[in-house]
Tab-separated table of C-alpha atoms in Angstrom:
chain	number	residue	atom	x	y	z
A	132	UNK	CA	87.669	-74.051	-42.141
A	133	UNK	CA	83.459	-74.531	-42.260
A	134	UNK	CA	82.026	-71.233	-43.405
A	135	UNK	CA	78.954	-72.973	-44.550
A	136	UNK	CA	77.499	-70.057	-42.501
A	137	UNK	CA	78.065	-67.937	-45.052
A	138	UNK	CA	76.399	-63.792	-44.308
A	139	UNK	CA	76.257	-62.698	-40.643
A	140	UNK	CA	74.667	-59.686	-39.947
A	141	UNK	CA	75.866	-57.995	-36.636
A	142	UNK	CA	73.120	-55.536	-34.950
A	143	UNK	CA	75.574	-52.661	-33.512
A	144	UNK	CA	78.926	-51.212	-34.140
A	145	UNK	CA	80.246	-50.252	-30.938
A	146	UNK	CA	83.368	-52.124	-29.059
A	147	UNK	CA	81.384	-55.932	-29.032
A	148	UNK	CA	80.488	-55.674	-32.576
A	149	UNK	CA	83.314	-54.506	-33.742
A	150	UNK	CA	85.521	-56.694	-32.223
A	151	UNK	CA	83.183	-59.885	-33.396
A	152	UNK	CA	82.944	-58.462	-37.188
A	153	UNK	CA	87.204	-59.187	-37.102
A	154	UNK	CA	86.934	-62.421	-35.273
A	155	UNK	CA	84.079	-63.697	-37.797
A	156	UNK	CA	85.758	-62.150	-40.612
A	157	UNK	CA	88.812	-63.597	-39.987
A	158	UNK	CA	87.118	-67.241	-39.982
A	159	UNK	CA	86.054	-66.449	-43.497
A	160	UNK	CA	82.624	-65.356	-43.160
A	161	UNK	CA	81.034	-62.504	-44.978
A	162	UNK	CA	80.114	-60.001	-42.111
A	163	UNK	CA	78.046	-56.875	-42.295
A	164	UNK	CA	77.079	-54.303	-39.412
A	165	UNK	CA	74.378	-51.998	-39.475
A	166	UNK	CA	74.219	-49.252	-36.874
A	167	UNK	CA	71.264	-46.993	-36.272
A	168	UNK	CA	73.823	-43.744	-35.614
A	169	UNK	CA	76.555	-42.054	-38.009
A	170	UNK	CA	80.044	-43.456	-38.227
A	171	UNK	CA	81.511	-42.386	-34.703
A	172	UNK	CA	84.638	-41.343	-36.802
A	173	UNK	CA	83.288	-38.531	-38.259
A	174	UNK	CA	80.767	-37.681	-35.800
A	175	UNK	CA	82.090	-35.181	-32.477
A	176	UNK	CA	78.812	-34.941	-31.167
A	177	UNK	CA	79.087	-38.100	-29.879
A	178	UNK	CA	81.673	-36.699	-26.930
A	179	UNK	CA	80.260	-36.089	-23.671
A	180	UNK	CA	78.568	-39.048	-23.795
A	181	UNK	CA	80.476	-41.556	-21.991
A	182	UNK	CA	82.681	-42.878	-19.568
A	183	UNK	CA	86.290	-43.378	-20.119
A	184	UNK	CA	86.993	-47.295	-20.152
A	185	UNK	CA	89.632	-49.626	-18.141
A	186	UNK	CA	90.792	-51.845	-20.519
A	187	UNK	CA	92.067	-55.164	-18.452
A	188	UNK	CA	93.434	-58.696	-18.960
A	189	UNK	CA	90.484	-60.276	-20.513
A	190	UNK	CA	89.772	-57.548	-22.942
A	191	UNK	CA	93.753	-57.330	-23.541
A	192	UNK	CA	93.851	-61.436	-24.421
A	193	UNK	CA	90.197	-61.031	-26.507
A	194	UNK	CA	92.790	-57.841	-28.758
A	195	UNK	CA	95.365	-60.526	-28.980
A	196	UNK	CA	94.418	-63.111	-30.421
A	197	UNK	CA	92.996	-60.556	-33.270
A	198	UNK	CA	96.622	-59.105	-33.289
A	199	UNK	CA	95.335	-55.532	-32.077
A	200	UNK	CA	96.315	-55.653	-28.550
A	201	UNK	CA	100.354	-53.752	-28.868
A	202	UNK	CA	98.167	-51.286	-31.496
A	203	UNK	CA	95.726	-50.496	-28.446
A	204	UNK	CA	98.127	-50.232	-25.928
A	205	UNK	CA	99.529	-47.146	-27.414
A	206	UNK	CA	95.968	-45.560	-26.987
A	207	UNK	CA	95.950	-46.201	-23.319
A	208	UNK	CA	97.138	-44.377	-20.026
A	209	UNK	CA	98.563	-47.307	-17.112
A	210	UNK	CA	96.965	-46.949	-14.126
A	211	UNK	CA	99.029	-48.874	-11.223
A	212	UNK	CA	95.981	-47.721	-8.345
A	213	UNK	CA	92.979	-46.029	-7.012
A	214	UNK	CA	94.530	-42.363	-5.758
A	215	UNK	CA	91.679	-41.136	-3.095
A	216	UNK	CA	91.262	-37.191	-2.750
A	217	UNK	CA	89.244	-36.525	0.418
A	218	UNK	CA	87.663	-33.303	1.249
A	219	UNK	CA	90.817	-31.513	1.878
A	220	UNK	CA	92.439	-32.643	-1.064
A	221	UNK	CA	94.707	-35.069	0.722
A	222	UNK	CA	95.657	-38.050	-1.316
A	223	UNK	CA	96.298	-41.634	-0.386
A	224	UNK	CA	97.233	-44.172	-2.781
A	225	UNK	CA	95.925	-47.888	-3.243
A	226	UNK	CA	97.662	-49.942	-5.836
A	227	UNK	CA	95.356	-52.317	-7.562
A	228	UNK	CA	97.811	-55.227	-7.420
A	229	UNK	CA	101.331	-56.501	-7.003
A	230	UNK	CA	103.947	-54.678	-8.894
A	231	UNK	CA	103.635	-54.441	-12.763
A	232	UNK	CA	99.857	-55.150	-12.526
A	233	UNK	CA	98.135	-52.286	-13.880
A	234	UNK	CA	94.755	-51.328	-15.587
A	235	UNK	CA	94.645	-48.873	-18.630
A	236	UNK	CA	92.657	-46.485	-19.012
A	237	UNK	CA	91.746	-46.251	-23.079
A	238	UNK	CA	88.757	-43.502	-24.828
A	239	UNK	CA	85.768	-45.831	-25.996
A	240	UNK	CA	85.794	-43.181	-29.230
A	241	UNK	CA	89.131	-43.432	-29.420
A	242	UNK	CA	89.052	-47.277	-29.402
A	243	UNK	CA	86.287	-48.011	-31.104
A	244	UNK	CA	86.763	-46.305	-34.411
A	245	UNK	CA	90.263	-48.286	-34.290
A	246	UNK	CA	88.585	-51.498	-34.187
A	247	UNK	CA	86.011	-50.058	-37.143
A	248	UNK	CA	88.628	-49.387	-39.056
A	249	UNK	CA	90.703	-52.482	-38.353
A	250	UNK	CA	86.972	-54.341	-39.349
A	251	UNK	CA	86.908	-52.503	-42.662
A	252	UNK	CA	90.607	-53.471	-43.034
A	253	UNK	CA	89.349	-57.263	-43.129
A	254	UNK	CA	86.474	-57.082	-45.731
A	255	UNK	CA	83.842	-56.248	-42.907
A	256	UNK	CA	81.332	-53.930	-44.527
A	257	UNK	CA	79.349	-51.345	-42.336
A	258	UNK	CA	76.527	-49.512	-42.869
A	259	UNK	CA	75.786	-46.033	-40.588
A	260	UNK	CA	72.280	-44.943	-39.984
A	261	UNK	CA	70.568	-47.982	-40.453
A	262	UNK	CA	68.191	-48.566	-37.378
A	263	UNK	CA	66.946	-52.101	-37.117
A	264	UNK	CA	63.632	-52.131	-36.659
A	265	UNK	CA	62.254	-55.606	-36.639
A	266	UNK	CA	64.070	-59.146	-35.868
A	267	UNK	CA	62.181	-62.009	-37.601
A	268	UNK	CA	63.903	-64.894	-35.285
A	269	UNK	CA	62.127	-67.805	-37.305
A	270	UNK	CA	63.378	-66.366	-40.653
A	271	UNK	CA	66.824	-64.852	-39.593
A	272	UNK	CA	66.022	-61.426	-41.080
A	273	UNK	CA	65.808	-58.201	-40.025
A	274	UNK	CA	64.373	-54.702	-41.619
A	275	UNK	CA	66.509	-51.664	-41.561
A	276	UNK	CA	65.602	-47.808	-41.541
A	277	UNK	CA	68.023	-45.479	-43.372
A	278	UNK	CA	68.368	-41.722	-42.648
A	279	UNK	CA	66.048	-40.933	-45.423
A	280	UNK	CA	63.049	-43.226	-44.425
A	281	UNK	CA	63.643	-45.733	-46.449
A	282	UNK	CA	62.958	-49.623	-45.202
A	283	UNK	CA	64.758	-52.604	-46.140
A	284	UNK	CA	64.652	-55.872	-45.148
A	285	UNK	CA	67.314	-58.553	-45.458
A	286	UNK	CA	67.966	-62.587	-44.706
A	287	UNK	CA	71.250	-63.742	-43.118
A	288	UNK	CA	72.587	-67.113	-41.930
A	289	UNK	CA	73.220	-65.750	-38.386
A	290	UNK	CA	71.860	-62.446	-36.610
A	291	UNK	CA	73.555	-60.967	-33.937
A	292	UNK	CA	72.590	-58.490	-31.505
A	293	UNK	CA	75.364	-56.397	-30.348
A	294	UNK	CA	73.218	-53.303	-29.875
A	295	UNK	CA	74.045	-52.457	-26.599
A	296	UNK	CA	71.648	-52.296	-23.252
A	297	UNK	CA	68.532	-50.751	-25.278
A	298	UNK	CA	68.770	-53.579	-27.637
A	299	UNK	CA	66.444	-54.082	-30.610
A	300	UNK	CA	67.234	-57.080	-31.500
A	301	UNK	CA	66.325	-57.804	-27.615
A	302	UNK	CA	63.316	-56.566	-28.127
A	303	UNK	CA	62.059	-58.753	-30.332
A	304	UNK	CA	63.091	-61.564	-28.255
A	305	UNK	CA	60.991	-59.897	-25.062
A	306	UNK	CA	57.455	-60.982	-27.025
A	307	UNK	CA	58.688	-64.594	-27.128
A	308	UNK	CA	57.724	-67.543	-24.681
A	309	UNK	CA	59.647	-68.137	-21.921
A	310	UNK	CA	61.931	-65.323	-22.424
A	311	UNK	CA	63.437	-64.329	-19.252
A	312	UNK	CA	64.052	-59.999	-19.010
A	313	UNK	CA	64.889	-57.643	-15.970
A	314	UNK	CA	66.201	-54.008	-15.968
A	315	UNK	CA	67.126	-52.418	-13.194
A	316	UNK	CA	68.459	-48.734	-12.661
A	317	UNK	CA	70.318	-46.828	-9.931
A	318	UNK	CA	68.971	-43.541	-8.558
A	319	UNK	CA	72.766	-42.544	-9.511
A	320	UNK	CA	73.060	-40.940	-12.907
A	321	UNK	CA	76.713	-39.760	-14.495
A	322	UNK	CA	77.434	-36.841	-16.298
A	323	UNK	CA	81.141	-36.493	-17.847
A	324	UNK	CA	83.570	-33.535	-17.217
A	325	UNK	CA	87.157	-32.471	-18.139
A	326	UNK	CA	90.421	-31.570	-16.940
A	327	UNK	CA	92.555	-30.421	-19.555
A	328	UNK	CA	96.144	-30.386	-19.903
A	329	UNK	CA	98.755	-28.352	-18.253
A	330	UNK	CA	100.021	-25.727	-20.213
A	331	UNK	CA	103.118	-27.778	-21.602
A	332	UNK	CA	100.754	-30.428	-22.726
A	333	UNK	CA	101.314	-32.841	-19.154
A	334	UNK	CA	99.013	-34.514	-16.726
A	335	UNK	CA	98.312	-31.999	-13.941
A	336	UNK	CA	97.532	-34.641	-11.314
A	337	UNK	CA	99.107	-38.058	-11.419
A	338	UNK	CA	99.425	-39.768	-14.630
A	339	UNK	CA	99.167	-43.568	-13.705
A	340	UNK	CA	96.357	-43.972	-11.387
A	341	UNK	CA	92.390	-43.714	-11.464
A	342	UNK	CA	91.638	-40.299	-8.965
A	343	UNK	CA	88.428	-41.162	-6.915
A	344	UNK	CA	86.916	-38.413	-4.606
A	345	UNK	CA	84.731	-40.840	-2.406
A	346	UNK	CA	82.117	-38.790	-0.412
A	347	UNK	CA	79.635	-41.361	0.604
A	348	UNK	CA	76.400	-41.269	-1.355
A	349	UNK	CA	78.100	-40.154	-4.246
A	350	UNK	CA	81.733	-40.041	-6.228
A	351	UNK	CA	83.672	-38.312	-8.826
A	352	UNK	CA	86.127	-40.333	-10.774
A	353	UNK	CA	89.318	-39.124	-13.260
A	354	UNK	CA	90.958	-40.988	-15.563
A	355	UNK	CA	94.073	-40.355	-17.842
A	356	UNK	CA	94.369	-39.262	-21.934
A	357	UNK	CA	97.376	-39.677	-23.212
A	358	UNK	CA	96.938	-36.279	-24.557
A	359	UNK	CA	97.677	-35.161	-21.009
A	360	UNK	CA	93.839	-34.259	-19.676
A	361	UNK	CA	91.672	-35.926	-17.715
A	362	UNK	CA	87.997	-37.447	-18.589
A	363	UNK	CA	86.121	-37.111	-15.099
A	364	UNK	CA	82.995	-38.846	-14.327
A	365	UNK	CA	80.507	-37.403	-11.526
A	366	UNK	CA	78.092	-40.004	-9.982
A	367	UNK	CA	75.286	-37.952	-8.572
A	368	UNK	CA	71.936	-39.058	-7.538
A	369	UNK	CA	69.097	-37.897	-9.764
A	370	UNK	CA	66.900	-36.194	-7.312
A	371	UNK	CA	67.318	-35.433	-3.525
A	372	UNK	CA	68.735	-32.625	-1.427
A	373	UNK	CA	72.071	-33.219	-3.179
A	374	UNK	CA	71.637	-34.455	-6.907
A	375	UNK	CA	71.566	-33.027	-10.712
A	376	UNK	CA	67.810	-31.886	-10.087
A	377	UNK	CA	69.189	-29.248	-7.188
A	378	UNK	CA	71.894	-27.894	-9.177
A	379	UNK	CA	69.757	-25.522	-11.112
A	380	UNK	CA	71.893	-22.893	-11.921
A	381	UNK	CA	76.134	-21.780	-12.258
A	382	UNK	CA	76.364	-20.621	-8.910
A	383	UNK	CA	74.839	-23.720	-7.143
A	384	UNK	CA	77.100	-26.160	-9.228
A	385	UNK	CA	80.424	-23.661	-8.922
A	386	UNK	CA	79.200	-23.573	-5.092
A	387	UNK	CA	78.733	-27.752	-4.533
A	388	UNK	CA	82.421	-28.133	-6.463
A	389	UNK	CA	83.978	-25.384	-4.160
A	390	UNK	CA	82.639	-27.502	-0.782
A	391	UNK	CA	82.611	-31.585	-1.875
A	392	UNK	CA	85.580	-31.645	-4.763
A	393	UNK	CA	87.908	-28.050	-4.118
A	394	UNK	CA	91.547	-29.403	-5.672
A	395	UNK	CA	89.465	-30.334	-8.733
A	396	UNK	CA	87.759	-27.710	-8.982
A	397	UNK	CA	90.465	-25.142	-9.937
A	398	UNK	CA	91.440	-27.906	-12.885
A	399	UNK	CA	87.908	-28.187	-14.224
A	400	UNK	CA	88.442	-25.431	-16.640
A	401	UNK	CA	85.010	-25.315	-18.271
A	402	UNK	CA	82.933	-26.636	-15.405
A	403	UNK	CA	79.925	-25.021	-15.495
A	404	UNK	CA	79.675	-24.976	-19.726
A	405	UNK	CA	80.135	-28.564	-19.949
A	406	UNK	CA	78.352	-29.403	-16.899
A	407	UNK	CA	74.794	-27.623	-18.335
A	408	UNK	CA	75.953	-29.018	-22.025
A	409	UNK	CA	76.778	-32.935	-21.087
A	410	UNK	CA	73.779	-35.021	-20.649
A	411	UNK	CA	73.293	-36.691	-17.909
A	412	UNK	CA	73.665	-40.883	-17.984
A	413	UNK	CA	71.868	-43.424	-16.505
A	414	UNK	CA	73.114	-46.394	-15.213
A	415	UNK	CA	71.081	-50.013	-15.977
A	416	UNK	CA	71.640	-53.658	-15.205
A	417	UNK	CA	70.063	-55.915	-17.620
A	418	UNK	CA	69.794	-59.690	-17.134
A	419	UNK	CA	67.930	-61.782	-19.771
A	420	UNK	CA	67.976	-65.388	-20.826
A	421	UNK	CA	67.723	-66.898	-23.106
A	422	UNK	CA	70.587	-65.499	-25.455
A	423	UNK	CA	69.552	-67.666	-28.634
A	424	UNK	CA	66.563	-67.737	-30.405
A	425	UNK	CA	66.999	-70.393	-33.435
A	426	UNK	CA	70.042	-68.262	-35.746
A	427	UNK	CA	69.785	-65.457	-33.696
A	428	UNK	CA	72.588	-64.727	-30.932
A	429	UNK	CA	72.826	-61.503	-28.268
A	430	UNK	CA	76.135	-60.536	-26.958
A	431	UNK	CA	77.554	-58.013	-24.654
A	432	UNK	CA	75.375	-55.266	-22.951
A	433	UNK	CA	72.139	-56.840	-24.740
A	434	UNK	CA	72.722	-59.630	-23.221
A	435	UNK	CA	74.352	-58.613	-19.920
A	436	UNK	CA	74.382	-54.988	-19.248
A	437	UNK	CA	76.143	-53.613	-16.080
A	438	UNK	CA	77.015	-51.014	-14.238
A	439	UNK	CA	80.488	-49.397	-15.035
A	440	UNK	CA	82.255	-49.687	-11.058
A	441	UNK	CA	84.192	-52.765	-11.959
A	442	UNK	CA	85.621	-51.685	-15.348
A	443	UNK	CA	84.806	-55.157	-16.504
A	444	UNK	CA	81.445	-53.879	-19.282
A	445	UNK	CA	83.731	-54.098	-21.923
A	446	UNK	CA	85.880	-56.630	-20.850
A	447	UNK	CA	83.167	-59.190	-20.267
A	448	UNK	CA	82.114	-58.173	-23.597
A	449	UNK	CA	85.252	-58.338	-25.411
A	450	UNK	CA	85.753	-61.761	-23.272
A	451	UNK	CA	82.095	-63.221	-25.125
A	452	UNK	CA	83.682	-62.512	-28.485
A	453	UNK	CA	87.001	-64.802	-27.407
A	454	UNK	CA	84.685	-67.484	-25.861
A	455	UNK	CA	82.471	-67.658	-29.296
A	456	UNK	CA	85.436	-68.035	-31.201
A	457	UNK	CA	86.560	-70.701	-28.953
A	458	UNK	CA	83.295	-72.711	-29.168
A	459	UNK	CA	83.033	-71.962	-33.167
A	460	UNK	CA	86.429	-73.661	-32.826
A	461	UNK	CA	85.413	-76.789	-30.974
A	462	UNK	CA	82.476	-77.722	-32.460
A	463	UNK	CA	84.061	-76.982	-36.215
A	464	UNK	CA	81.884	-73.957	-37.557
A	465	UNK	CA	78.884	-75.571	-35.928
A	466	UNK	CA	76.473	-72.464	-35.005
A	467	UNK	CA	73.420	-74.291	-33.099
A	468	UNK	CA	76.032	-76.515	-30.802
A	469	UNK	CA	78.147	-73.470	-30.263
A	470	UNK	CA	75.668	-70.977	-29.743
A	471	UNK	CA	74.221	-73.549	-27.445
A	472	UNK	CA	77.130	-73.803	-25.131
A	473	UNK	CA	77.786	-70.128	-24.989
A	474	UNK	CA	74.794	-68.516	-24.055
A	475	UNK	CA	74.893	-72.028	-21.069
A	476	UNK	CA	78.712	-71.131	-20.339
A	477	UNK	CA	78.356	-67.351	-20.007
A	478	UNK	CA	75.039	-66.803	-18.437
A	479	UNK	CA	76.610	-67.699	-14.904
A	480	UNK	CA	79.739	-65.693	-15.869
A	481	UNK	CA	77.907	-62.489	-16.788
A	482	UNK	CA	75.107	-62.930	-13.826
A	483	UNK	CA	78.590	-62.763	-11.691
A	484	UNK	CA	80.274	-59.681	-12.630
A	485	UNK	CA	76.815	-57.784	-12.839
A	486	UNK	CA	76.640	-58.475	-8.936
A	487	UNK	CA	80.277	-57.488	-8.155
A	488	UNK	CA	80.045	-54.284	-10.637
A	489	UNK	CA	77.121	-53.258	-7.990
A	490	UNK	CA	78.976	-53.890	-4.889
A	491	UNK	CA	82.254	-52.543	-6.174
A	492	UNK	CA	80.308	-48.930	-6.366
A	493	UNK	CA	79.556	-49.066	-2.733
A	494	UNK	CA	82.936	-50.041	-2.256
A	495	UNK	CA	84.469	-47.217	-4.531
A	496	UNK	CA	81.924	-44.621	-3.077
A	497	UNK	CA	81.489	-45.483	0.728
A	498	UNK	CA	84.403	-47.758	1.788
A	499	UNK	CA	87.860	-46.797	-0.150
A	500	UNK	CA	88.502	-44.057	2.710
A	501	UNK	CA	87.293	-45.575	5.549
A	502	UNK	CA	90.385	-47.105	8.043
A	503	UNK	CA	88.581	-50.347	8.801
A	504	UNK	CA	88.610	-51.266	5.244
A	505	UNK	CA	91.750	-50.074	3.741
A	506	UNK	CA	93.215	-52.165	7.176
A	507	UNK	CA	91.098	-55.536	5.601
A	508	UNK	CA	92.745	-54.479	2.235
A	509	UNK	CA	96.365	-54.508	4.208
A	510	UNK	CA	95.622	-57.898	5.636
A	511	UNK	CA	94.626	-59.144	2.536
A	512	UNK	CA	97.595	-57.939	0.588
A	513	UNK	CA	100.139	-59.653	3.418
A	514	UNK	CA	98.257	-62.653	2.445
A	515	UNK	CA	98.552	-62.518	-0.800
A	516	UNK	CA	102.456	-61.793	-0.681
A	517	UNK	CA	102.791	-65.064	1.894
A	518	UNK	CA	100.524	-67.460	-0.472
A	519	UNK	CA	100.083	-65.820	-3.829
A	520	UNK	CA	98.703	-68.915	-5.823
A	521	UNK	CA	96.024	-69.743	-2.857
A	522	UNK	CA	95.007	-66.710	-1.900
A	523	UNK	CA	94.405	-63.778	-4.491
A	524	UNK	CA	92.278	-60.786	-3.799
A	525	UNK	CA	89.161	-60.948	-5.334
A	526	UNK	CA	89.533	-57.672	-7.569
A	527	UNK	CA	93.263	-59.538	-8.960
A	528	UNK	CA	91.076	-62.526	-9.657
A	529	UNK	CA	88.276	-59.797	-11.909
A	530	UNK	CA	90.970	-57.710	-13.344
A	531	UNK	CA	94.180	-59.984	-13.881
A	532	UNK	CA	93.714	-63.651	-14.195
A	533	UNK	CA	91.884	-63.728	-17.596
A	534	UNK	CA	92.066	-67.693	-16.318
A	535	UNK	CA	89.858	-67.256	-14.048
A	536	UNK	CA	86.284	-67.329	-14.662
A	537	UNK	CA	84.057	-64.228	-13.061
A	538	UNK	CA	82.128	-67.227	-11.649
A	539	UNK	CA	85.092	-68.664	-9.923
A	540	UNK	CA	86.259	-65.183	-8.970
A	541	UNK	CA	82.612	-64.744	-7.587
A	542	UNK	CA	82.518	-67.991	-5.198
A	543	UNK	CA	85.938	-67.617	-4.082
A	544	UNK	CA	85.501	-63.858	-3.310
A	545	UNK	CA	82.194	-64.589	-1.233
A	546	UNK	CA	84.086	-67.710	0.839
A	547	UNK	CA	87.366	-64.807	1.358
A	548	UNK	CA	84.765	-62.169	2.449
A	549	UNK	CA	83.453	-64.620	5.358
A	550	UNK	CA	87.437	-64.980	6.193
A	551	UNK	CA	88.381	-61.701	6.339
A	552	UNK	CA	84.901	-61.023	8.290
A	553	UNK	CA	85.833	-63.524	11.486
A	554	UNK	CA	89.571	-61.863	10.982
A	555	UNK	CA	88.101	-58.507	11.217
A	556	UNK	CA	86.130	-59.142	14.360
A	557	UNK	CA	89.346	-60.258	16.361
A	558	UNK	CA	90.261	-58.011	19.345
A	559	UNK	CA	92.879	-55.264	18.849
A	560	UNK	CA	93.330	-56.462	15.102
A	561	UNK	CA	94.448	-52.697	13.947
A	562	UNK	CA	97.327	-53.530	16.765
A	563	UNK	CA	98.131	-56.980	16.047
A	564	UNK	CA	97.315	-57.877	12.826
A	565	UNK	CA	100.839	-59.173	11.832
A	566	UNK	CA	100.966	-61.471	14.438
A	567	UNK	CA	98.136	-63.086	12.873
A	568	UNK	CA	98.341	-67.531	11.876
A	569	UNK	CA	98.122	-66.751	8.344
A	570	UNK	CA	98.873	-70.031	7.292
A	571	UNK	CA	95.708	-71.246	8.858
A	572	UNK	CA	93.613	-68.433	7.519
A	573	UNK	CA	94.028	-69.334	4.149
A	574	UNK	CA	93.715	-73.003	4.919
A	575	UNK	CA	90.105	-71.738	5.271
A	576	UNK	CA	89.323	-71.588	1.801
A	577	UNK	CA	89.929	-74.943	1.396
């Protein structure tokens, strides 16, 4: 094996870096990670601060081939489908594929001091409050802040940026010529909430499914802990009539619970405490390009940050790790040639699953009750059952078939979506909808 590459220095040591420092160790390179904040394992005050992840096929095949994936799974919750509470706390229930597909629902903390660990386990060395704060991209260094004050500044074969959407090694890319860089944020924030467990330790709603309360402009999500609670996410518009700025005080927020979410509310057992205590989130999409500046490589969110409402953030990110293996592979150690082909390979990839993350939130916050839609979903399922290698629903393609590019997945979706629009507009179609030629509708994506 080439390891003529000899120290990589990895910017960031959440999930991406993490991950990477075992794939690169594992090739035989000498890997260190610097993080600006304190080891996650030791630090609680860290909690509050995020969204519970979906862990799916492409993140799943990424913890294979490291041998972490059956280690992972016992961290994780199935979920089979999307269980909708409407206003009256009626439930309906929308599985997210055939039978035995499932997503799991995993705690980024949770996960990501396991793959730490794991790291250390392979001769990766870390080092905890050490904010980078300069990237020289012609010399392959970069200077380092520790807790105390002090600066130091080091030279590596390879530099990689795995510091997330507020990158700094990103940063120093942004003041270089024809650097491509756009940010853009929703006027939805998130702030995280809990349902704890019953009081014999189980799951007081259902275990295997991700709860959405759609109401429109807005959503609350729940997912599953395997220690029997629920981590809840509310998506709330910053500032309006109905946001976080107009919930000023306990009886406002007890109040808005009462009248948009009432079966949660009686399960949120610290509501108002942790909703004044949790900060409040924003959401970003970042797009940049180029990805490689001479030694110097981003990956994951500070390369292609996006909004949470596909589960795919870590995913895609845990999928750039696989694909950089793969290319380190095929071009035999080679960094330029494979760093080359992988920021070319992924760009399109990543540009895709930004745009579907977008339009899965107004899917997840307007459209998952509404009978028009959940009818398109039935149609699409027959279909699906009748021709299940030519025609697979667009979120199977995303979140099961890890051999399928988001790309692919994209175009395919889009040509599907202009289908299922002319089969929509048919007469009586709520009425007759079996009775449709569904042998020539899916000769349509042909």
């Amino acid at each position: 094996m080439n390891t003529q590459t000899k120290h990589i220095a990895i910017i960031g040591a959440g999930l991406v870096g993490s991950l990477l420092s075992i794939y690169l160790s594992r090739r035989g390179y000498r890997v260190s990670v610097f993080e600006r904040r304190d080891d996650l394992r030791k630090d609680v005050r860290q909690q509050g601060r995020s969204i519970n992840l979906a862990l799916s096929a492409r993140g799943i095949r990424a913890l294979e081939e490291v041998g972490l994936a059956a280690e992972v799974r016992k961290l994780a919750v199935p979920m089979h489908g999307r269980m909708m509470h409407d206003r009256k706390g009626t439930l309906t229930f929308q599985p997210y594929g055939r039978q035995g597909q499932y997503i799991n629902s995993i705690s980024r903390a949770g996960l990501n001091g396991m793959l730490i660990s794991k790291a250390e386990e392979n001769n990766v060395r870390f080092f905890f409050n050490r904010r980078c704060t300069a990237v020289d991209l012609a010399g392959t260094s970069a200077s380092f802040q520790s807790a105390s004050g002090d600066l130091q500044t080091q030279t590596f074969d390879v530099v990689v940026g795995a510091d997330g959407a507020f990158s700094a090694v990103r940063s120093a890319m942004q003041v270089t010529d024809r650097f491509d860089y756009s940010q853009e944020y929703l006027q939805h924030g998130y702030k995280e909430l809990h349902i704890p467990a019953g009081k014999s330790g189980d799951h007081v709603m259902e275990k295997n499914a991700l709860h959405i309360w759609p109401r429109e402009s807005y959503m609350m999500i729940a997912l599953p802990n395997t220690d029997g609670s629920f981590t809840c996410t509310l998506f709330f518009p910053f500032e309006g009539d109905l946001s976080f700025a107009s919930l000023t005080d306990d009886d406002r927020i007890i109040s808005f619970f009462k009248e948009v979410f009432p079966d949660a509310l009686p399960l949120l057992a610290a509501l108002t405490e942790e909703f004044n205590r949790n900060p409040t989130g924003s959401l970003v999409t970042v797009r940049c390009f180029p990805w490689v500046r001479n030694q110097t490589l981003l990956i994951g969110d500070a390369a292609h940050a996006i909004v949470p409402f596909y589960g795919q953030g870590m995913n895609a990110g845990f999928e750039d790790c696989r694909m950089l293996n793969v290319l380190l592979d095929q071009y035999a150690g080679n960094w330029p040639q494979a760093l080359g082909t992988f920021q070319q390979m992924r760009k399109r990839d990543c540009d895709a699953i930004s745009h579907l993350a977008y339009d899965n939130f107004v899917e997840m916050r307007d459209l998952v009750a509404d009978p028009g839609f959940l009818l398109r979903k039935k149609i699409e399922a027959k279909i699906h059952e009748l021709y299940p290698e030519k025609w697979i629903p667009l979120y199977s393609m995303v979140t099961f078939h890890d051999d399928i590019s988001y790309w692919q997945a994209y175009t395919t979706g889009k040509k599907q979506e202009k289908i299922m629009d002319a089969v929509m507009s048919q007469p009586q179609i709520s009425s007759r909808w079996q009775q449709l030629d569904f042998d020539k509708i899916v000769k349509e994506l042909d």
